[in-house]
Coordinates of C-alpha atoms and ligand atoms in Angstrom, one line a residue:
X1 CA 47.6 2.5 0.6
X2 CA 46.4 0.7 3.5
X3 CA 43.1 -0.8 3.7
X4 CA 40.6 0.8 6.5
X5 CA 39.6 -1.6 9.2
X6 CA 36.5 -1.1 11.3
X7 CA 35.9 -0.4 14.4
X8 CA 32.7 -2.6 14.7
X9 CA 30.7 -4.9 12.3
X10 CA 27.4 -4.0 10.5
X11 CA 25.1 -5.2 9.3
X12 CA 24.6 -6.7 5.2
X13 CA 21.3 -7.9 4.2
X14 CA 21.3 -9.4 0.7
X15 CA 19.0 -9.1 -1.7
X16 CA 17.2 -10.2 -4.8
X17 CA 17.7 -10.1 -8.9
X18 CA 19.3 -7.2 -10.5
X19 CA 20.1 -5.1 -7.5
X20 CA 22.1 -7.7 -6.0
X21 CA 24.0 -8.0 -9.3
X22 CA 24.9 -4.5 -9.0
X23 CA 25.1 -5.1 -5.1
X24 CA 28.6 -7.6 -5.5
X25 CA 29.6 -5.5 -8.2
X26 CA 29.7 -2.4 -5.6
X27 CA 31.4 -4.2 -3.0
X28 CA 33.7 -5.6 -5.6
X29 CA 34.7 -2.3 -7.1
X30 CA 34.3 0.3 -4.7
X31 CA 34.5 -1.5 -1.1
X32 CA 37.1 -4.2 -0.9
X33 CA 39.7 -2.5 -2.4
X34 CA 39.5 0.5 0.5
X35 CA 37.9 -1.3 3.6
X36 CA 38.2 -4.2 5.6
X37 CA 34.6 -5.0 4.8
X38 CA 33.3 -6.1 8.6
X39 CA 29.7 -7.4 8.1
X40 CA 27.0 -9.4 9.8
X41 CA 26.1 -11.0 6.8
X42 CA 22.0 -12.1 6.3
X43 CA 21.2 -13.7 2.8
X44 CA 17.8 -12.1 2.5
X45 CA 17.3 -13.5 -0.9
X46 CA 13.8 -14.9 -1.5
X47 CA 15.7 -18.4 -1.7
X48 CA 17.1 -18.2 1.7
X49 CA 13.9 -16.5 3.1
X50 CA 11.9 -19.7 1.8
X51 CA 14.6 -22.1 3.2
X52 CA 14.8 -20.6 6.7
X53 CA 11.5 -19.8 6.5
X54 CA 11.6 -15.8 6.7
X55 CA 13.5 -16.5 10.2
X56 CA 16.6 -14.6 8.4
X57 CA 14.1 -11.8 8.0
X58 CA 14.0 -11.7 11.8
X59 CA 17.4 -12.1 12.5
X60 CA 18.7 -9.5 10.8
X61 CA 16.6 -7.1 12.6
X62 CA 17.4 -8.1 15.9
X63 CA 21.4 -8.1 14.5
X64 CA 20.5 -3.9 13.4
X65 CA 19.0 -3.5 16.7
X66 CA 22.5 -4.9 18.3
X67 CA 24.9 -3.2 16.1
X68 CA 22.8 0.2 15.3
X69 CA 23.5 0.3 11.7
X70 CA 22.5 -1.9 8.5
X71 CA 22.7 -1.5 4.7
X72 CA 19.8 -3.6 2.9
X73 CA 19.7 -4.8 -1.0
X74 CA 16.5 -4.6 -2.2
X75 CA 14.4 -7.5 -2.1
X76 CA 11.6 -9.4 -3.9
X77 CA 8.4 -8.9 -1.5
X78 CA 5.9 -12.4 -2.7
X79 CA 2.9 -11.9 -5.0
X80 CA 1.2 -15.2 -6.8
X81 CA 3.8 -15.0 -9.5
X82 CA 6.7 -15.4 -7.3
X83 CA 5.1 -17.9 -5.6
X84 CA 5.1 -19.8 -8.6
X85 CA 8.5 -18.6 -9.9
X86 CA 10.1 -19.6 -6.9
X87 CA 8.3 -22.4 -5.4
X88 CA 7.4 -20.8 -2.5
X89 CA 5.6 -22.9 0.5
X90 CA 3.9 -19.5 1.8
X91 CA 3.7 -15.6 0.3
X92 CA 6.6 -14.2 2.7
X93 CA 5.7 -10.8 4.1
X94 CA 7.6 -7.4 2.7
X95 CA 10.9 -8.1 4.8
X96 CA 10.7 -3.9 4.7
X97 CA 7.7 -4.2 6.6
X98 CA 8.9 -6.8 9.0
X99 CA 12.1 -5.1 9.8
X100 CA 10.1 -1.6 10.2
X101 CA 7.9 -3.4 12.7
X102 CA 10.8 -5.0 14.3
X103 CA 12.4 -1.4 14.8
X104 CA 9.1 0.4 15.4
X105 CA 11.4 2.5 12.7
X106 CA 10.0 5.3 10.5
X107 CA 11.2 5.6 6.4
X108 CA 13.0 8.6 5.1
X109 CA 12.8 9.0 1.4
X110 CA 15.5 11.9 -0.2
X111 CA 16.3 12.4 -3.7
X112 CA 19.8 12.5 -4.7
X113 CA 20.5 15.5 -6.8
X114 CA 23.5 16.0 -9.3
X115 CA 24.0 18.8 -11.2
X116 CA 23.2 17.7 -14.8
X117 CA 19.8 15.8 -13.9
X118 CA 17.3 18.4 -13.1
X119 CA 14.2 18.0 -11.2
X120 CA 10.6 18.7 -12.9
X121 CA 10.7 21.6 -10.2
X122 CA 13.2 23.9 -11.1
X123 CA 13.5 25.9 -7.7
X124 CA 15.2 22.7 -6.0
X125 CA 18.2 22.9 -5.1
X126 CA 18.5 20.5 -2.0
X127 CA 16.6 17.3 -1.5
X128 CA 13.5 17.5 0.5
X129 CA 13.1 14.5 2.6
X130 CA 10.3 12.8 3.4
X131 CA 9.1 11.0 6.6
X132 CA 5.7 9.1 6.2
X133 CA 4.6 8.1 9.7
X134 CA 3.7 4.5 8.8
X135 CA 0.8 3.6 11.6
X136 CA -2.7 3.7 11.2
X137 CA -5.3 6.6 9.7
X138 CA -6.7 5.3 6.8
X139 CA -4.3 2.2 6.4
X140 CA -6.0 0.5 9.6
X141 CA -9.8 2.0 8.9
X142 CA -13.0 0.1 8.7
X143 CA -15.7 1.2 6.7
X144 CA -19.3 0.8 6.7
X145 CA -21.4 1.0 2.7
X146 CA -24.3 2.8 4.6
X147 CA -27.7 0.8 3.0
X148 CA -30.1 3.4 3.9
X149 CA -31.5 5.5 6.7
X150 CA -30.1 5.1 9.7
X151 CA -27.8 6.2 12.7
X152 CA -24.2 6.2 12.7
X153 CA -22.0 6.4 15.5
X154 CA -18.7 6.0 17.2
X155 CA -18.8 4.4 20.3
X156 CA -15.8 4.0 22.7
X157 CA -16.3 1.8 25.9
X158 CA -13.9 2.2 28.6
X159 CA -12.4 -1.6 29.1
X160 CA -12.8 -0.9 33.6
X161 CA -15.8 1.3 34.3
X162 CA -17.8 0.8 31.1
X163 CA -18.2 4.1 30.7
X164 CA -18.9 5.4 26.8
X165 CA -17.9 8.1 24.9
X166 CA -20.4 8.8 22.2
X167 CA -20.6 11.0 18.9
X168 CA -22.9 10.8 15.8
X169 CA -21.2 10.5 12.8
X170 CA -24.4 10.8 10.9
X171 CA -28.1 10.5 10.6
X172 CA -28.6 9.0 7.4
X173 CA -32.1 10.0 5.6
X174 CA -30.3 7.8 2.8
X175 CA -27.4 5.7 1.4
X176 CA -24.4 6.8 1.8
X177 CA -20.5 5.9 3.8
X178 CA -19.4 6.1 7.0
X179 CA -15.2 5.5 8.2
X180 CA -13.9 4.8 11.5
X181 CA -9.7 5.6 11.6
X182 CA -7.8 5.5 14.7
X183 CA -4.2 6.3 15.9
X184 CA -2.0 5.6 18.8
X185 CA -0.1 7.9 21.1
X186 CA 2.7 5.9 21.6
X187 CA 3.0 5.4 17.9
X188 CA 2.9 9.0 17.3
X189 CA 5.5 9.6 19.7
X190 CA 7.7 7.2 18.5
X191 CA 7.4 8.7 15.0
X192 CA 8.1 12.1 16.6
X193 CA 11.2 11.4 18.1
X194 CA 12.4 9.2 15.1
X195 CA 12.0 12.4 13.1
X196 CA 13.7 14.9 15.8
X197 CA 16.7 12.2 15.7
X198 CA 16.8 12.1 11.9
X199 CA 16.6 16.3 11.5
X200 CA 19.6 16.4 14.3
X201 CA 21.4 13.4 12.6
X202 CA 21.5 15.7 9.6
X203 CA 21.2 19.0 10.8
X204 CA 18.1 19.7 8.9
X205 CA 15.0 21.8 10.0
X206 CA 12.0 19.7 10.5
X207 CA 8.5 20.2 9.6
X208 CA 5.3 18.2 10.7
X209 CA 2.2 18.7 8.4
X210 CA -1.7 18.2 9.3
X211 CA -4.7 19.5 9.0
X212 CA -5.7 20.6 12.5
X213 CA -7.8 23.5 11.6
X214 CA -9.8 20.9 10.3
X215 CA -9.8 17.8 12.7
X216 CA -9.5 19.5 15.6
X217 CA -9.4 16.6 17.8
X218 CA -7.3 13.9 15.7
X219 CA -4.7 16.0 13.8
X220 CA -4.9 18.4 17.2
X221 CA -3.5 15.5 18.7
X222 CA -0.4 14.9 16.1
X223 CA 0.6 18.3 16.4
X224 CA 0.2 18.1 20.4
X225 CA 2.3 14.9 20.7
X226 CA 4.9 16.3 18.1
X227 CA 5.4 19.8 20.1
X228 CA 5.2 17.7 23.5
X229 CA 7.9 15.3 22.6
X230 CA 10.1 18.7 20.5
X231 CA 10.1 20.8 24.1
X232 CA 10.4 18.0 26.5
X233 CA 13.4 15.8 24.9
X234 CA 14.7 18.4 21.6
X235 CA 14.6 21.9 21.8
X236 CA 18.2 22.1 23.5
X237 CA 19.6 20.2 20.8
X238 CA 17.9 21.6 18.2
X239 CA 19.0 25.2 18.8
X240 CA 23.1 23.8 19.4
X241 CA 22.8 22.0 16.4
X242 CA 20.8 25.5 14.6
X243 CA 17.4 24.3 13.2
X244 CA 14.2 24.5 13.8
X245 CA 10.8 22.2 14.6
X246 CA 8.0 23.8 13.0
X247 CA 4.4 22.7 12.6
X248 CA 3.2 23.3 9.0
X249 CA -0.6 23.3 8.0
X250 CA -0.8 20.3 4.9
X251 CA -1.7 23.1 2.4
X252 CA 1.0 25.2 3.5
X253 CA 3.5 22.5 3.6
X254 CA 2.6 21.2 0.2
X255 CA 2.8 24.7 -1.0
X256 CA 5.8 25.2 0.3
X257 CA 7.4 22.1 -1.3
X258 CA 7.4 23.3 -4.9
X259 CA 8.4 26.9 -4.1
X260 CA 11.3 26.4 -1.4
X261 CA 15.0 25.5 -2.3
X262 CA 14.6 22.4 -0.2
X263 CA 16.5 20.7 2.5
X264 CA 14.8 20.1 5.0
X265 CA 13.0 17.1 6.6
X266 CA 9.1 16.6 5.7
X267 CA 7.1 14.9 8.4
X268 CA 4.0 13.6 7.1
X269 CA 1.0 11.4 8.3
X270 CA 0.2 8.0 6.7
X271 CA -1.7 9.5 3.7
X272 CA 0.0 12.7 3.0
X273 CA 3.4 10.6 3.2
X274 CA 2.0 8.0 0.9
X275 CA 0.9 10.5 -1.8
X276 CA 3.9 12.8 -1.0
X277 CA 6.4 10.2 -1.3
X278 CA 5.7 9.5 -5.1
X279 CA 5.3 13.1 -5.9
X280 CA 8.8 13.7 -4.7
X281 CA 10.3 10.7 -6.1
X282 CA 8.8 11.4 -9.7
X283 CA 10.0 14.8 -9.6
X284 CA 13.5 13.8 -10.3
X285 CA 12.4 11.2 -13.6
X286 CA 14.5 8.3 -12.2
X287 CA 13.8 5.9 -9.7
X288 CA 17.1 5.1 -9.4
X289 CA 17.8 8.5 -7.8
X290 CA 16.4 8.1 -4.3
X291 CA 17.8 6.9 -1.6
X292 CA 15.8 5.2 1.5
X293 CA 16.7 5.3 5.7
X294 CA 14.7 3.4 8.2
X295 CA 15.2 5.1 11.9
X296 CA 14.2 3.6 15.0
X297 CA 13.1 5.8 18.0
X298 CA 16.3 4.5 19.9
X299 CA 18.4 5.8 17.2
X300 CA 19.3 1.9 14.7
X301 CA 19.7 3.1 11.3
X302 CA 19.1 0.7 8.1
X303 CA 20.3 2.6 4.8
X304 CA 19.1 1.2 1.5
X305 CA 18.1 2.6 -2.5
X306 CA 14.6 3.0 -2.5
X307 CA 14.2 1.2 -5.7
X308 CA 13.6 -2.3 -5.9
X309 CA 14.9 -5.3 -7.6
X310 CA 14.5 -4.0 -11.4
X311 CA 13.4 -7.3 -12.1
X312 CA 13.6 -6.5 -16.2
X313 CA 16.2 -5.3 -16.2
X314 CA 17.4 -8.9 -14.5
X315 CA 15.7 -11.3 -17.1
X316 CA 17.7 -9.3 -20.3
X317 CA 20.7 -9.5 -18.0
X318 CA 19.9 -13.5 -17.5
X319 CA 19.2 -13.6 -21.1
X320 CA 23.0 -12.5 -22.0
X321 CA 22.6 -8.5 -22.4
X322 CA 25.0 -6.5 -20.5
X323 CA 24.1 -4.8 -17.1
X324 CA 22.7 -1.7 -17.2
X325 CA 21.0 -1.1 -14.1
X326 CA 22.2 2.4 -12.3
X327 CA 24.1 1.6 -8.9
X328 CA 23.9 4.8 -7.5
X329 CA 21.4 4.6 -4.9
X330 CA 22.8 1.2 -3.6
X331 CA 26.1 3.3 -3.4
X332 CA 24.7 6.1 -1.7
X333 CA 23.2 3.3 0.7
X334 CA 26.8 1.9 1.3
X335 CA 27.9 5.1 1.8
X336 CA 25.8 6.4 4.4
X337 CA 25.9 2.6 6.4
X338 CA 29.8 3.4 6.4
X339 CA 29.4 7.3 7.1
X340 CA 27.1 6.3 10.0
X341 CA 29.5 3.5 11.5
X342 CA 32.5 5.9 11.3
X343 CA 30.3 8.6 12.7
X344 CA 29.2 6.1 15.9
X345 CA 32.6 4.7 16.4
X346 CA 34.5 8.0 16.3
X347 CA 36.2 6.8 13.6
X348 CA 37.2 10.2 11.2
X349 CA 38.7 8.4 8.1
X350 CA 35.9 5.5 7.5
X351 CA 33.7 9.0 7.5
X352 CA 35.7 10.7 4.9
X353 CA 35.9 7.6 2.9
X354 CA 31.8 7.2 2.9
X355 CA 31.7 10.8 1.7
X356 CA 34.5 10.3 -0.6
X357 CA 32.5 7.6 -1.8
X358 CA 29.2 9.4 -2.2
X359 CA 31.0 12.6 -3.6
X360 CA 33.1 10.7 -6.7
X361 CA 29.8 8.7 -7.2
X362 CA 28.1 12.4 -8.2
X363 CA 31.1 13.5 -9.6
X364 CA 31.1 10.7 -12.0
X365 CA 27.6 11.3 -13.2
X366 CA 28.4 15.1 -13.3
X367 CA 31.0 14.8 -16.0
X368 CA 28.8 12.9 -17.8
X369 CA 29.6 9.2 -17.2
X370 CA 26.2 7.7 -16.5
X371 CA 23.7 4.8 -17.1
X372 CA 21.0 4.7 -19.4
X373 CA 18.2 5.8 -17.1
X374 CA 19.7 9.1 -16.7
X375 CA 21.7 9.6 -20.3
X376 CA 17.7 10.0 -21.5
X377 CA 17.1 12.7 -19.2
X378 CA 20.4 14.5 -18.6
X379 CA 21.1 18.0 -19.9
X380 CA 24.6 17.5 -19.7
X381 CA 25.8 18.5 -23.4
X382 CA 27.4 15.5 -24.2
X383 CA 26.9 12.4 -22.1
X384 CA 28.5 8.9 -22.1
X385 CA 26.3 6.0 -22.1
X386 CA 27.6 3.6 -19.8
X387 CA 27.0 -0.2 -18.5
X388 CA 26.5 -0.4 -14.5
X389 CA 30.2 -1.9 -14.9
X390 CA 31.7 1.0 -16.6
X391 CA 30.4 3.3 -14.4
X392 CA 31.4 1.9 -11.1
X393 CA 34.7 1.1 -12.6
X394 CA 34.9 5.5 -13.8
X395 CA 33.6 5.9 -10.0
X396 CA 36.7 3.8 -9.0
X397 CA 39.1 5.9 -11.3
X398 CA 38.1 9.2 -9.1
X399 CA 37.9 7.0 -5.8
X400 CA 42.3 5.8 -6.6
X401 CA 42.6 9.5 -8.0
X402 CA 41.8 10.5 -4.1
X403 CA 43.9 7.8 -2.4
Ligands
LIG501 P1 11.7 -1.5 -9.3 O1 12.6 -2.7 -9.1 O2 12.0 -0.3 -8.5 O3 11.8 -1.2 -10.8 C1 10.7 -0.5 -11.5 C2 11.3 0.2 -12.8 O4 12.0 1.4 -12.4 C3 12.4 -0.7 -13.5 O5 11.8 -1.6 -14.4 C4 13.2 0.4 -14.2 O6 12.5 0.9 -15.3 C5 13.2 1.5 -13.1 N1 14.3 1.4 -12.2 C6 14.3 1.1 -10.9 N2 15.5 1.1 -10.3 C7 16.4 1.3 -11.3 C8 17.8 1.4 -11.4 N3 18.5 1.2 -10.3 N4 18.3 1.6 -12.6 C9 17.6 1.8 -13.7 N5 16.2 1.7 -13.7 C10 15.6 1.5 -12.5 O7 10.2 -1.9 -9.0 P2 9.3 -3.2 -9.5 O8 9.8 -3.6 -10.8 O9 7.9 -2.7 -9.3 O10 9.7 -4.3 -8.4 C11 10.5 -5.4 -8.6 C12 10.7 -6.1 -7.3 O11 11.3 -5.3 -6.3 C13 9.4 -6.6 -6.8 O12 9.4 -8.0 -6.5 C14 9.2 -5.8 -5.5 O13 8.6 -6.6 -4.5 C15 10.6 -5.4 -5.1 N6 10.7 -4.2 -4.4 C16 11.5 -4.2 -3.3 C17 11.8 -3.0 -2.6 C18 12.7 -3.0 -1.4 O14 13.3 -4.1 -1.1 N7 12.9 -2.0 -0.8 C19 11.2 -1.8 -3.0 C20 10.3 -1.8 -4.1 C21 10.1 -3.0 -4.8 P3 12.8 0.3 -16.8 O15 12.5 -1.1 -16.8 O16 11.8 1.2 -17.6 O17 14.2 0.6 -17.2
LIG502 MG1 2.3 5.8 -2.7

């Protein structure tokens, strides 16, 4: 069998510690023996990020913004420990969080499901995935520890005329709190249309949650911008491709979540997203079973697992013991960078290789072939316990088996 060649390049970040272990081992096993691999290649290994210092970080952004798609290994993000561990002139930023701002992107979270491993909530059935709009609210407040009496207010002053907009927050007759939180159109718009592109990109109904019976100015305005940006640029689209933008009261949308089936797409603001994110990701009892996109309004996609470096799971694999670390997000990662580049380049059989891919990866797990992580929570009747190794290497038997 011939190997597939791309069309065009995308693409690699490297990473840190365990999951780049299991990254060569995946490109080992399950890549190079079917593709032409055809990758931009940016060592974003804390090493390399210290000795270009975090230029690489940089680089590979501008490369996804070129070439529209990238698959990144996760990687250590600097606390004083790693400092130390590493020798590190400076604490590098989150490279997530520089190549988000790079992209003015948005992160979707979605759980992979296989039959076997069964989510704390029994009725889903599809992943539900979540959107956390990643500007602002909360995240970019200032607060005030009110000392006593006193007036508080929020004071706008127009930059030209001077002019001021003025409410009171409070008349304090004692101590107490006051917040000031702030949001930006174009942000919001951006995070609308990154999450019309992504609901269309997989043909998932979409839904935006707030709480605008409440804040009937600042949530008004999300759901405003959202509907704005859905008539003006989606609603064609949307009804050829047969879904639906709908805008979801927070209560109703949470609700929702642990009643529905699932599958759809779960737009939230900073906050909710933040809370919702973990919620969704514990319901499944392993972080190894989420996957992780980052979507820029202009339609660059960077695919990654949304776990990060399993960094004790490295020092026993340093230490001699064998690798057991589950690959199946940085798999499903691969996949959808490949699925994505066959998609964009009209290229049918790199497509049906990345699903191929994805499909014998579940497969695998479903007859029972799996890493620890999972063989502790499976109700599979009889599971097999297996290193990261022998579980690519079963994912490879199904992936020659299809060849
Ligand atoms: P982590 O790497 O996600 O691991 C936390 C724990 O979750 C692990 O110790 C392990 O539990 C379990 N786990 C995660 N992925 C697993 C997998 N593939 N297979 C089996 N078990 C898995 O989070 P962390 O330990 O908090 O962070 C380690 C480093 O990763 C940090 O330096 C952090 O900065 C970085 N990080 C990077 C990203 C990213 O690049 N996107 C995201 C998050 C964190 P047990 O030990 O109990 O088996
Ligand atoms: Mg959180």
């Amino acid at each position: 069998m011939e190997k597939i060649k791309m069309k065009t390049p995308l693409v690699e970040m490297g990473g840190d510690e365990m999951a780049a272990i299991l990254w060569g081992m995946v490109k080992e096993e399950l890549l190079e023996p079917f593709v032409e691999l055809d990758t931009r290649y940016y060592d974003l290994g804390l090493p390399n990020r210290e000795r270009t210092a975090d230029q690489v970080t940089m680089d590979s952004a501008l490369a996804t913004r070129e070439l529209g798609v990238a698959v990144k290994c996760a990687t250590i993000t600097p606390n004083i420990d790693r400092v130390q561990e590493y020798g590190l002139s400076k604490m590098w930023k989150s490279p997530n969080a520089t190549i988000r701002a790079a992209l003015d992107g948005t992160v979707f979270r979605a759980p992979i499901l296989a039959a076997g491993i069964e989510p704390y909530i029994r009725s889903w059935k599809r992943p539900i995935t979540l959107a956390r709009h990643a500007y602002g609210d909360l995240y970019r407040g200032v607060e005030i520890r009110v000392p006593g009496p006193g007036k508080c207010e929020l004071v706008y002053t127009n930059e030209e005329t001077g002019e001021e907009i003025r409410e009171l927050v409070h008349q304090f007759k004692g101590p107490g709190i006051a917040q000031g939180v702030h949001n930006l159109d174009k942000s919001i718009l951006n995070f609308a249309r990154c999450c019309l592109n992504y609901a269309l990109s997989v043909k998932q109904d979409l839904l935006f949650s707030a709480k605008d019976t409440i804040s009937k100015v600042y949530d008004r305005a999300f759901r405003d911008l959202f509907q704005q940006v859905y008539e003006e640029e989606f609603a064609q689209r949307f009804a050829e491709a047969g879904i639906t933008y709908q805008y979801c009261l927070i209560d109703d949308a949470v609700s929702r979540a642990v009643r529905d089936e699932g599958g759809y797409v779960w737009a939230c603001q900073n906050y909710d997203g933040d809370v919702m994110s973990d919620m969704v990701a514990s319901a499944y009892g392993s972080a190894a079973m989420m996957t992780s996109v980052l979507m820029s309004p202009d339609g660059c996609f960077e695919y990654e697992a949304a776990h990060g470096t399993v960094r004790r799971h490295y020092y026993r694999f340093r230490k001699g013991e064998p690798a057991v670390a589950n690959p199946i997000a940085i798999i499903c990662a691969w996949a959808g960078a490949l699925e994505k580049r066959g998609e964009l380049d009209g290229q049918a059989e790199l497509v049906f290789f990345a699903r191929a891919l994805r499909d014998s990866a579940l497969l695998t797990i479903e007859s029972g072939i799996m890493t620890p992580d999972l063989a502790k929570i499976t109700t599979h009747p009889s599971p097999k316990c297996a290193t990261s190794l022998e579980y690519i290497r079963a994912v490879r038997g199904r992936m020659a088996g299809l060849h």
